[in-house]
Short mmCIF file of C-alpha atoms in Angstrom, two decimals:
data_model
loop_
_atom_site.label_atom_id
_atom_site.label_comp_id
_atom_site.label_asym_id
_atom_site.label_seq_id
_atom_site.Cartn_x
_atom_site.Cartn_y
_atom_site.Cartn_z
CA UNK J 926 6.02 -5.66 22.80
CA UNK J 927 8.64 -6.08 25.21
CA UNK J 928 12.77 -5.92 24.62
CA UNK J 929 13.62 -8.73 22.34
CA UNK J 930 9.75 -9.48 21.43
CA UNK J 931 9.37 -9.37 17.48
CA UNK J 932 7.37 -7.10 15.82
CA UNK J 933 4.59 -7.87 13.29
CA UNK J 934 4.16 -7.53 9.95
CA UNK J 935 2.80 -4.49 9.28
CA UNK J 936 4.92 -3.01 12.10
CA UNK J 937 8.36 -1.42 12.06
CA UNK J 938 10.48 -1.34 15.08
CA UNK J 939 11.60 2.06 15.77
CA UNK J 940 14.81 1.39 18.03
CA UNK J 941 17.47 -0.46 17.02
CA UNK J 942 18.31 -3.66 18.99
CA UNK J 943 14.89 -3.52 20.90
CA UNK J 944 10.93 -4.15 20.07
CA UNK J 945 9.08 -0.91 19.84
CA UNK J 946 7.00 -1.21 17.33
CA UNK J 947 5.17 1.45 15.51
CA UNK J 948 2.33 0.35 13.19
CA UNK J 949 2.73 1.50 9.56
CA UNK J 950 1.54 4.30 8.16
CA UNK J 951 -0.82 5.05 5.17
CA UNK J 952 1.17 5.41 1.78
CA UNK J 953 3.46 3.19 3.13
CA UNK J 954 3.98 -0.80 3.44
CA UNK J 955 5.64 -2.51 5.51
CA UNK J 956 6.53 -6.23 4.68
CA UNK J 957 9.79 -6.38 7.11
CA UNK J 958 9.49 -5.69 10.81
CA UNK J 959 13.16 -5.17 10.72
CA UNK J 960 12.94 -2.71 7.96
CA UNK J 961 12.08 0.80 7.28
CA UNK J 962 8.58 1.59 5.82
CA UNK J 963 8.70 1.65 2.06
CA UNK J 964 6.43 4.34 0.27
CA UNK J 965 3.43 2.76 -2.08
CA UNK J 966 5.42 3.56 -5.32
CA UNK J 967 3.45 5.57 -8.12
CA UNK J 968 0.87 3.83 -9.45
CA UNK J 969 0.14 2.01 -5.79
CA UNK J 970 -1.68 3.50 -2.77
CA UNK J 971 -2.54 2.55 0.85
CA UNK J 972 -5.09 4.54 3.08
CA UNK J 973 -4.37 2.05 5.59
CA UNK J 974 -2.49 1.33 8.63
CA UNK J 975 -0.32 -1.95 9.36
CA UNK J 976 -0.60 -2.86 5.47
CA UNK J 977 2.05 -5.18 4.21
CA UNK J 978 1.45 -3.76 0.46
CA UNK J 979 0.04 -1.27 -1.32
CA UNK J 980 -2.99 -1.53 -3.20
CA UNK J 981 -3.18 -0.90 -7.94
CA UNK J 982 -4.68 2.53 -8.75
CA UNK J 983 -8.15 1.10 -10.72
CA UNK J 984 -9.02 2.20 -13.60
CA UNK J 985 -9.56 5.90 -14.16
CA UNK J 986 -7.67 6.76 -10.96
CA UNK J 987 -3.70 7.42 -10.63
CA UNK J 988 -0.88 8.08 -7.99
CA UNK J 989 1.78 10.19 -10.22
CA UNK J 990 3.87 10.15 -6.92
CA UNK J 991 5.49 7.57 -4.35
CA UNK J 992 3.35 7.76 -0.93
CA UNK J 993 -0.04 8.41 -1.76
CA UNK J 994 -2.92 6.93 0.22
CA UNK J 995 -5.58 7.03 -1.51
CA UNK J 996 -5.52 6.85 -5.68
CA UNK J 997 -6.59 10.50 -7.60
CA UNK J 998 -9.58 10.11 -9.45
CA UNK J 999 -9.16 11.25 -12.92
CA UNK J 1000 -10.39 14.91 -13.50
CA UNK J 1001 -13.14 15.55 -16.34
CA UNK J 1002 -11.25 17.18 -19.40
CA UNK J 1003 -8.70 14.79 -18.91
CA UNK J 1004 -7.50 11.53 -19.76
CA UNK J 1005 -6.07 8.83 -17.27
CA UNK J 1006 -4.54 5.95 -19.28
CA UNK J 1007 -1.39 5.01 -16.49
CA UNK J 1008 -2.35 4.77 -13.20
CA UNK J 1009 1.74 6.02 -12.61
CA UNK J 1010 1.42 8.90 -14.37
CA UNK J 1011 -0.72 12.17 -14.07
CA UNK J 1012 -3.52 12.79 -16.34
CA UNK J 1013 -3.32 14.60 -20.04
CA UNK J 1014 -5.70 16.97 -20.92
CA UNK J 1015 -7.89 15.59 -23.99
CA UNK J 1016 -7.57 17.86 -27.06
CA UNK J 1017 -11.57 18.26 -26.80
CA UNK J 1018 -12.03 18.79 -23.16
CA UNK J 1019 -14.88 17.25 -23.31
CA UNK J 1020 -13.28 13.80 -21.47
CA UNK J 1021 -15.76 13.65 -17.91
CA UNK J 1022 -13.00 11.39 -15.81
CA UNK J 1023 -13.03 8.71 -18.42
CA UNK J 1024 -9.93 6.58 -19.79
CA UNK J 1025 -10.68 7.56 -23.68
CA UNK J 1026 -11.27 10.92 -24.73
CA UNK J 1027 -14.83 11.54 -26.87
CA UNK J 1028 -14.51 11.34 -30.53
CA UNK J 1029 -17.32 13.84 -30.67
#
């Protein structure tokens, strides 16, 4: 956009007091034009540009850190019962990526 032209949503502008915009980047959402980009905060992801928010880790998956853009799927051996936190090891190891731990 020209000088004085408002961004979109899903753009920032990059100079104050003028309209270059620079679409947002994955692990990132940005709902303000006028503002910064804001990470995808644990438990969130985006693995795309020009998003305006940041998508819920699904079951079995997590994002233990702000930024991520794409969600971790949950390693076998462990257990993933918070999509904000990282995984636990089940006392068993015999978990395959699951949100329980076997009783076996």
């Amino acid at each position: 956009p020209t000088t004085g032209t408002p961004c979109p949503t899903g753009y920032q502008i990059t100079l104050t007091g003028k309209s270059y915009c620079r679409i947002c980047a994955p692990g990132h959402y940005c709902p303000n034009p006028d503002g910064n980009p804001i990470l995808c905060q644990p438990g969130y992801a985006n693995d795309k540009h020009g998003r305006v928010e940041c998508d819920l880790c699904p079951s079995g998956t997590f994002a233990d850190v702000a930024g991520l853009a794409y969600c971790i799927t949950c390693p076998p051996g462990y257990i993933c019962t918070n999509s904000r936190t990282a995984p636990l090891p089940c006392p068993s190891n015999k978990a395959r990526g699951q949100t329980v731990c076997p009783t076996e």
